[in-house]
CSV table of C-alpha atoms and ligand atoms in Angstrom, one decimal:
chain,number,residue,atom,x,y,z
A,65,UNK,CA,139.7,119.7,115.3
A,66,UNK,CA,138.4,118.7,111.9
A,67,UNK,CA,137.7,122.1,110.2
A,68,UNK,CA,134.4,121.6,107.7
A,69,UNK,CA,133.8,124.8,106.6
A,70,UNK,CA,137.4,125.1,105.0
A,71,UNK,CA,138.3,121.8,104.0
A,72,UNK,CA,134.8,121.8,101.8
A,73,UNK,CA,133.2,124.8,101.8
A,74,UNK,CA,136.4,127.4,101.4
A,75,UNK,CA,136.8,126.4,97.6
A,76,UNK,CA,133.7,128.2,96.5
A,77,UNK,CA,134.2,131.4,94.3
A,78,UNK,CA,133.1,134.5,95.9
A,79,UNK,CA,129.4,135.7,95.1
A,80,UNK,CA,130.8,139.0,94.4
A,81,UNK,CA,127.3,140.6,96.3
A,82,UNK,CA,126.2,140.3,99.8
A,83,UNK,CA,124.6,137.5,101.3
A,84,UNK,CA,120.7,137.4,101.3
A,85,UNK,CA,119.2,137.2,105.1
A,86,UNK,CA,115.8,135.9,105.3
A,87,UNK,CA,114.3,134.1,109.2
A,88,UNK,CA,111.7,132.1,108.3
A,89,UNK,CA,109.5,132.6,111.5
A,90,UNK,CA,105.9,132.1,113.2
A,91,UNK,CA,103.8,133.3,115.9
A,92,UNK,CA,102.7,129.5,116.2
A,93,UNK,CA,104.1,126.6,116.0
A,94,UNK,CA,104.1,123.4,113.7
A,95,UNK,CA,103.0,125.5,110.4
A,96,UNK,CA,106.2,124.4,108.4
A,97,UNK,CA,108.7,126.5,108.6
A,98,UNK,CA,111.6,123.7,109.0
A,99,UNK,CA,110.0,121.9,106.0
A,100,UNK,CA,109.9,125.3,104.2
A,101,UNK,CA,113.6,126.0,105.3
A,102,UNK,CA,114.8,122.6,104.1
A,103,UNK,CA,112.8,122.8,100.8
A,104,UNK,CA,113.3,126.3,99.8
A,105,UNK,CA,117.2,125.2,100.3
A,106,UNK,CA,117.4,122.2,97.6
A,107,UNK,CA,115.3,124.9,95.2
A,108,UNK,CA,117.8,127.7,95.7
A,109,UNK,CA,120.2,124.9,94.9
A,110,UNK,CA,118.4,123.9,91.7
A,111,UNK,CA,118.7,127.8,90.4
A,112,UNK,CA,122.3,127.8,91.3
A,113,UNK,CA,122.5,129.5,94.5
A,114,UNK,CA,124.5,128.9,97.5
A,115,UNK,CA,122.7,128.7,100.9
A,116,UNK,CA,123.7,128.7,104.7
A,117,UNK,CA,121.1,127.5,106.6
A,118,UNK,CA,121.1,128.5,110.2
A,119,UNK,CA,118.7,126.0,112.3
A,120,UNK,CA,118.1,128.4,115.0
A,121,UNK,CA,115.1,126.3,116.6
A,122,UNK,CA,116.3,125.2,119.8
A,123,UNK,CA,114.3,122.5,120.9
A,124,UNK,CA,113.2,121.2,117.5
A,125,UNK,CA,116.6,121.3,115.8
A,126,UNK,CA,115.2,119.6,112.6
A,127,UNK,CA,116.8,120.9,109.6
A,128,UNK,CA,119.6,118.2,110.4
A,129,UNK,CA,117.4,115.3,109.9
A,130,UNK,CA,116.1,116.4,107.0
A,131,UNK,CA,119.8,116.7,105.3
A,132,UNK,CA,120.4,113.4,107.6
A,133,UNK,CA,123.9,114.7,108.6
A,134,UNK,CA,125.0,114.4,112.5
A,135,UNK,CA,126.7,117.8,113.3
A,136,UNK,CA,128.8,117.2,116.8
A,137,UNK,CA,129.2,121.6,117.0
A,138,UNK,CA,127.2,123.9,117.4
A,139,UNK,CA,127.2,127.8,118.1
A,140,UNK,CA,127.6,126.9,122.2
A,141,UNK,CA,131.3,125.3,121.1
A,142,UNK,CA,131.8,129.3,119.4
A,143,UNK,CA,130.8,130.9,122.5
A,144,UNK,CA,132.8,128.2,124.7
A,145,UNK,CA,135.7,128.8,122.6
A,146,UNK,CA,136.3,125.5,121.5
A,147,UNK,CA,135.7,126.1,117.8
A,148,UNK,CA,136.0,128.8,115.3
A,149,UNK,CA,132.6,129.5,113.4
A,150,UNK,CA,133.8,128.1,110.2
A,151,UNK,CA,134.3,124.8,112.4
A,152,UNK,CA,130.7,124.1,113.0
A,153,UNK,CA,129.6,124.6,109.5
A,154,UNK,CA,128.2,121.3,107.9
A,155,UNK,CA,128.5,120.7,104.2
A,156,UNK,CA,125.4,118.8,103.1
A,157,UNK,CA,125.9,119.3,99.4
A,158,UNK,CA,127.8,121.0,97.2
A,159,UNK,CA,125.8,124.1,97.5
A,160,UNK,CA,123.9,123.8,100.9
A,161,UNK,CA,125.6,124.4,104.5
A,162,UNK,CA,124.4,124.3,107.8
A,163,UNK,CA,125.1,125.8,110.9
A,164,UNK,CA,123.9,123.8,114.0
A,165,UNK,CA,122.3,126.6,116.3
A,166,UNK,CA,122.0,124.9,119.6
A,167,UNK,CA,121.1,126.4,123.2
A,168,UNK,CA,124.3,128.4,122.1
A,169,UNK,CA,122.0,130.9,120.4
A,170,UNK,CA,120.2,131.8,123.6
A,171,UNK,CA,123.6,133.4,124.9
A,172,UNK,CA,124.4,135.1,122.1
A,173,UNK,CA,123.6,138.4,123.3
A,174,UNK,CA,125.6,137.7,126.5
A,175,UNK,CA,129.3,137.1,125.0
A,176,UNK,CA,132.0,139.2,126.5
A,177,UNK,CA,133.0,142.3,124.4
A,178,UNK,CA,136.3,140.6,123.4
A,179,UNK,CA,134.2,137.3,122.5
A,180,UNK,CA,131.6,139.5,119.8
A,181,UNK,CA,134.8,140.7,117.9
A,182,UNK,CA,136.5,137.5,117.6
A,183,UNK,CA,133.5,136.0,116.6
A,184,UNK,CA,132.7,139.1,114.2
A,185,UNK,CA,136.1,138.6,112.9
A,186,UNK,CA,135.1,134.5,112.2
A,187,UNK,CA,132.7,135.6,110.1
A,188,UNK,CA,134.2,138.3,107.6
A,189,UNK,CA,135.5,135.0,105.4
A,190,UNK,CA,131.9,134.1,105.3
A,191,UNK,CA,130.0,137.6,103.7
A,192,UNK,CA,130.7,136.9,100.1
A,193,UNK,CA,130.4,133.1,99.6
A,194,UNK,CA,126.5,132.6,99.9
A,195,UNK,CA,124.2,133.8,98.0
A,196,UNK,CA,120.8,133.3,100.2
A,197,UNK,CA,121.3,132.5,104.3
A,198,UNK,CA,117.7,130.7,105.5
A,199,UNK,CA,117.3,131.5,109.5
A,200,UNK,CA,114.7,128.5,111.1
A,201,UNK,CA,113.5,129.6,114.0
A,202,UNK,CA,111.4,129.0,117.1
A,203,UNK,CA,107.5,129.7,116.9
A,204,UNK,CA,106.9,132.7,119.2
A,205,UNK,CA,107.9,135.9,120.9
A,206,UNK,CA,110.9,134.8,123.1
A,207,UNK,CA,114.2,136.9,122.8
A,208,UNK,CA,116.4,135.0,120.9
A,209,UNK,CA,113.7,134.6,118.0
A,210,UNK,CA,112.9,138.4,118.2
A,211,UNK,CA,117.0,138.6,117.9
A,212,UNK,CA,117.0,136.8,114.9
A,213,UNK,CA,114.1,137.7,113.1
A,214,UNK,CA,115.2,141.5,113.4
A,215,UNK,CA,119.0,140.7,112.8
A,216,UNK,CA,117.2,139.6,109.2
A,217,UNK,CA,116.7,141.8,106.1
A,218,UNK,CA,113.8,140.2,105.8
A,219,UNK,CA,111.7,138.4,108.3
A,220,UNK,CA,109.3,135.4,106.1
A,221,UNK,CA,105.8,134.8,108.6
A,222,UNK,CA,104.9,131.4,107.9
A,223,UNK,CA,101.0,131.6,108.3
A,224,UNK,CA,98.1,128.8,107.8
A,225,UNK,CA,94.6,128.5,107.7
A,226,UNK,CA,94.3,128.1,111.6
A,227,UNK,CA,92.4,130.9,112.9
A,228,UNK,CA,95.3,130.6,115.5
A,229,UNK,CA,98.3,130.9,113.3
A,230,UNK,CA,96.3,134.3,112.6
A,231,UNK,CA,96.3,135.8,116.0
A,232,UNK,CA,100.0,134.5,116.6
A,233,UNK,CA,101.4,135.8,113.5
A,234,UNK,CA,99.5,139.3,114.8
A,235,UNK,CA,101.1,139.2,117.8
A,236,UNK,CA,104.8,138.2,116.5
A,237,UNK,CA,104.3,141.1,113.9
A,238,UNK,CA,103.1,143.4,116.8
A,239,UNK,CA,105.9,142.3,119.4
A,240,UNK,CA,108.6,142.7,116.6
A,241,UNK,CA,107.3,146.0,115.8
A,242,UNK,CA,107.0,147.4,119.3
A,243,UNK,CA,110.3,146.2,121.0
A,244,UNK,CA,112.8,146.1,117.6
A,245,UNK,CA,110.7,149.1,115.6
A,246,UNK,CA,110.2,146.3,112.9
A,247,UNK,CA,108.1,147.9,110.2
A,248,UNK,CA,108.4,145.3,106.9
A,249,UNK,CA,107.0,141.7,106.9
A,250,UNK,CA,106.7,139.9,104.4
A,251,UNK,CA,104.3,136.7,104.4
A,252,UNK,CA,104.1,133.3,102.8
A,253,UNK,CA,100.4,130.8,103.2
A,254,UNK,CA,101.2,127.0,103.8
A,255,UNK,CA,98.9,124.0,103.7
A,256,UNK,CA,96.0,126.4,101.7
A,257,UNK,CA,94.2,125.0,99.5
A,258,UNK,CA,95.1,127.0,96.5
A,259,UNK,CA,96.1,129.9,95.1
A,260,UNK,CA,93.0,131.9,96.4
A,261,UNK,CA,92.7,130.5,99.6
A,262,UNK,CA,96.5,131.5,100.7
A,263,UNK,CA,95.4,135.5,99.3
A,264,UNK,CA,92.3,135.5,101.5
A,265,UNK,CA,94.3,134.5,104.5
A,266,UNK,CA,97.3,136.7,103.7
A,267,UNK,CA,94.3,139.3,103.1
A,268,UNK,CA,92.7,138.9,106.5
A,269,UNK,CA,96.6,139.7,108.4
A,270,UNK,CA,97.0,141.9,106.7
A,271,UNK,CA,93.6,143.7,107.2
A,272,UNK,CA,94.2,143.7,110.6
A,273,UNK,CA,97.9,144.6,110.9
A,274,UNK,CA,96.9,147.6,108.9
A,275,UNK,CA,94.0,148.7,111.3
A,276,UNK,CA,96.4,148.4,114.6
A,277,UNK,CA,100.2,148.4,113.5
A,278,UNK,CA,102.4,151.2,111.3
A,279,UNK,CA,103.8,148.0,109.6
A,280,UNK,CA,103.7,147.1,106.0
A,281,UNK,CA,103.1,143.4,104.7
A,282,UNK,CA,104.4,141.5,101.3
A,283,UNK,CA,102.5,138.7,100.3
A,284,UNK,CA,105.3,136.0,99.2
A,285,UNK,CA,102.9,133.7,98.3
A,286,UNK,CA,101.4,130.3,99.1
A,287,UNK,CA,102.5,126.7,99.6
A,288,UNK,CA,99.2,124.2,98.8
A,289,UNK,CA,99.0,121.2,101.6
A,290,UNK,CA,100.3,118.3,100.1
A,291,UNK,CA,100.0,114.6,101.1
A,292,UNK,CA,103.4,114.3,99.2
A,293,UNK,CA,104.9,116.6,101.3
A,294,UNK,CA,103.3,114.8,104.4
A,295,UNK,CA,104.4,111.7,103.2
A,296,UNK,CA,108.0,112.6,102.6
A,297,UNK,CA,108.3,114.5,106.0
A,298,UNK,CA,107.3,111.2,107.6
A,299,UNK,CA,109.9,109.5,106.2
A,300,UNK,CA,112.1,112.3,106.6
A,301,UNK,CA,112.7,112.9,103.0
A,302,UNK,CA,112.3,116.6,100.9
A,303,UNK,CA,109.6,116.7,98.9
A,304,UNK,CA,110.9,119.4,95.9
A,305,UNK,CA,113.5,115.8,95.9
A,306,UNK,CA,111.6,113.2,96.1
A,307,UNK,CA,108.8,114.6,94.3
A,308,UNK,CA,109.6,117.3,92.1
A,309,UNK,CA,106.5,117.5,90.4
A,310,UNK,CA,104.2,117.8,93.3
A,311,UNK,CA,102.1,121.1,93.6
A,312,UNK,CA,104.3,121.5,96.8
A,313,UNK,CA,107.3,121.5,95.3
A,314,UNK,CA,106.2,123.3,92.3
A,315,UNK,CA,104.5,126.4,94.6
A,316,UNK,CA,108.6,125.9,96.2
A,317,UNK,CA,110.0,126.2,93.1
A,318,UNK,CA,108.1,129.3,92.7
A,319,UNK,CA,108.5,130.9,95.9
A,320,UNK,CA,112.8,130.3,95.5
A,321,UNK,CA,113.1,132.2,91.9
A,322,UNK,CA,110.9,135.1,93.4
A,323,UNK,CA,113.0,135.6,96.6
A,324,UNK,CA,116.4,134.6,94.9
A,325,UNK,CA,115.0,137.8,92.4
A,326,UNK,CA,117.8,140.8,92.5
A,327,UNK,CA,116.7,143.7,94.4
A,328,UNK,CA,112.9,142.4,94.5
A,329,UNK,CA,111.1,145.1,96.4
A,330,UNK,CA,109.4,143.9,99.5
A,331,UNK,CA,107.5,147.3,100.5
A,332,UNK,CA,107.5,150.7,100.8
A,333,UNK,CA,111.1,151.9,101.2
A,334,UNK,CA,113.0,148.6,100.3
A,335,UNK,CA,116.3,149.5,98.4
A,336,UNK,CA,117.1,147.7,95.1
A,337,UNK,CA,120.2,145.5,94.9
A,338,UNK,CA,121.9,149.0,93.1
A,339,UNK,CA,120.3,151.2,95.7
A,340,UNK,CA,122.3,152.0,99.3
A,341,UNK,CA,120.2,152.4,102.3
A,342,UNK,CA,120.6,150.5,105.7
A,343,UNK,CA,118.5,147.7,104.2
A,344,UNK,CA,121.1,146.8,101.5
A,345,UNK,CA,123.6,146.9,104.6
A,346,UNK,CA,120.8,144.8,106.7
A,347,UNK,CA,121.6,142.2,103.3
A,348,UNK,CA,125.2,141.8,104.7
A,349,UNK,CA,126.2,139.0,106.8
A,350,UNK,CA,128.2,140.2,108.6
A,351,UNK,CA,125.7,142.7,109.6
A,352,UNK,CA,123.1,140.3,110.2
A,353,UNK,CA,125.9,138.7,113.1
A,354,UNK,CA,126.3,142.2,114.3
A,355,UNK,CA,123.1,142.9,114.7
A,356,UNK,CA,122.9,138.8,116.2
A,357,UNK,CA,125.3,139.3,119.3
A,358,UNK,CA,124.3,142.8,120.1
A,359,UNK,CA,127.4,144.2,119.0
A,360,UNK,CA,128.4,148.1,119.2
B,669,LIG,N1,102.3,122.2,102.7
B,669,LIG,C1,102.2,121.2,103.5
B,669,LIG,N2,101.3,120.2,103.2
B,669,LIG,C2,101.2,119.2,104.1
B,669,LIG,N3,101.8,119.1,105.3
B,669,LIG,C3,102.6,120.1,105.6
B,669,LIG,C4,102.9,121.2,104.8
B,669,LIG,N4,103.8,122.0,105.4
B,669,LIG,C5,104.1,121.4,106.6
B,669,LIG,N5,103.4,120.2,106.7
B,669,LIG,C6,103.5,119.3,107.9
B,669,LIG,O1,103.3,120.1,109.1
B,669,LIG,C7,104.1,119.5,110.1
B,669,LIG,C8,104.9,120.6,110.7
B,669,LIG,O2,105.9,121.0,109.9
B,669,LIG,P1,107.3,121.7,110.4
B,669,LIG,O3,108.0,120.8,111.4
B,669,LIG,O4,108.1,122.1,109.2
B,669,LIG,O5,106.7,122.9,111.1
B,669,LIG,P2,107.5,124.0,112.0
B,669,LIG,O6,106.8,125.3,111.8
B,669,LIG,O7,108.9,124.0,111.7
B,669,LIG,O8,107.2,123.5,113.5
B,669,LIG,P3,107.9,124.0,114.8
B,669,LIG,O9,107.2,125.3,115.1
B,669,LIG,O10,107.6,123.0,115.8
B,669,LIG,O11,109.4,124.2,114.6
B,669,LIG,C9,105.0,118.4,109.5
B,669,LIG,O12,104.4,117.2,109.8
B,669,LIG,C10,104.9,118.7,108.0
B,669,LIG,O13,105.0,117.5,107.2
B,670,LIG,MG1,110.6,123.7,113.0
């Protein structure tokens, strides 16, 4: 079976660090995550990192049409047995990878002992080549996106102006707090109109996740809507690409250096990159699988 990840991938130098974790996630759907995913990736790119993307939207899986690559595995040909992890792993460019999610990541939680460590053992090779690993997920509360989104170091709500991306992202916050004890969130505002418009929504969450929830929020920042960034989505381009000078690519730009930032606090109780606490193991990626599969 061809073997992508080390015929292309296995030539990059080791980061030296661990891998950065971040599931980009929603309580509603169709606020941009996948377009945020995809952008953010050719950003980190630009600043010289190296990103796995993992497309962990099921029914939606996007992030492939935006790169325009075909991937025939995904993670259901890991837990079938019929490839190794590093087998499913798309090159897209010399920096970027992809791993194909698939119904696979439904049954994650349900591999046999035996199966978590082999697959646990796939992944070892992988901790120290990326710098940043981007998690698209579903919108919602369903398992497998609570999975991921607490498997993360950091989980990245995706929130817009729609009094209903509001009450979603409350109750994805609330649900991820109740049933994994999440307690750090961090938030970015797409299609606002500026600068203070993303603040005052990111305000009003986080007014109410304060009255209700132990939880603390970090404003990310905001992402303007664009008619570029419509435009090139249509025609299943990238924006920060295409059109580098767009306010959407620009606001990109900006949100890529400040999460790409060494031991950037998030909240109260975040460890710096020097500091050792379970959030700077949370940063591993091997970790993050761990934590993925449900293994002991
Ligand atoms: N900043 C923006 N300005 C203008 N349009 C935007 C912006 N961000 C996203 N969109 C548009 O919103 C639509 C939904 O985007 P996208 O598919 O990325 O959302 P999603 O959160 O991944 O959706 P789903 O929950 O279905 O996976 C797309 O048509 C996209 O072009
Ligand atoms: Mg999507």
């Amino acid at each position: 079976m061809a073997n992508s990840f080390t015929s292309q991938n296995q030539s990059m130098p080791s980061t030296g660090r661990s891998t950065q974790v971040i599931s980009v996630t929603s309580g509603k759907g169709g606020v941009g995550k996948s377009t945020l995913v995809a952008n953010l990736a050719v950003e980190l790119e630009k600043q010289g990192k190296r990103v796995l993307l993992f497309d962990g939207d099921l029914g939606m899986a996007n992030l492939d049409i935006f790169f325009q690559v075909r991937p025939q595995l995904n993670i259901s040909h890991v837990l079938s047995g019929e490839a190794d992890i590093r087998d499913i792993i798309v090159p897209i460019s010399p920096s970027i990878s992809l791993i194909p999610g698939g119904s696979g990541v439904f049954e994650l939680q349900r591999m046999a002992p035996h199966a978590k460590q082999v697959l646990l053992d796939q992944v070892s090779d992988l901790g120290t080549i990326y710098d940043v690993m981007l998690i698209d997920t579903a919108p919602g509360i369903a398992d497998h996106v609570l999975y991921l989104n607490s498997a993360a170091q950091e989980i990245l709500v995706v929130l817009t102006p729609d009094p209903s991306s509001l009450t979603d992202a409350y109750a994805l916050i609330k649900v991820l707090h109740q049933r994994q004890r999440e307690t750090k969130f961090s938030v970015v505002t797409n299609q606002v109109r500026d600068e203070a418009d993303g603040w005052r929504i990111f305000h009003r969450l986080e007014s109410v996740a304060a009255q209700f929830l132990p939880v603390s929020l970090k404003y990310r920042g905001f992402v303007p809507a664009d008619p570029h960034l419509r435009h090139c989505t249509r025609g299943q381009q990238l924006v920060t690409k295409s059109v580098p000078q767009a306010e959407s690519s620009r606001a990109i730009a900006r949100l890529a250096r400040d999460l790409a930032l060494p031991g950037l606090e998030y909240g109260p109780g975040h460890s710096t990159s020097q500091g050792f606490s379970e959030v700077e193991c949370k940063g591993n990626l091997q970790f993050f699988w761990r934590q993925l599969i449900g293994a002991a």
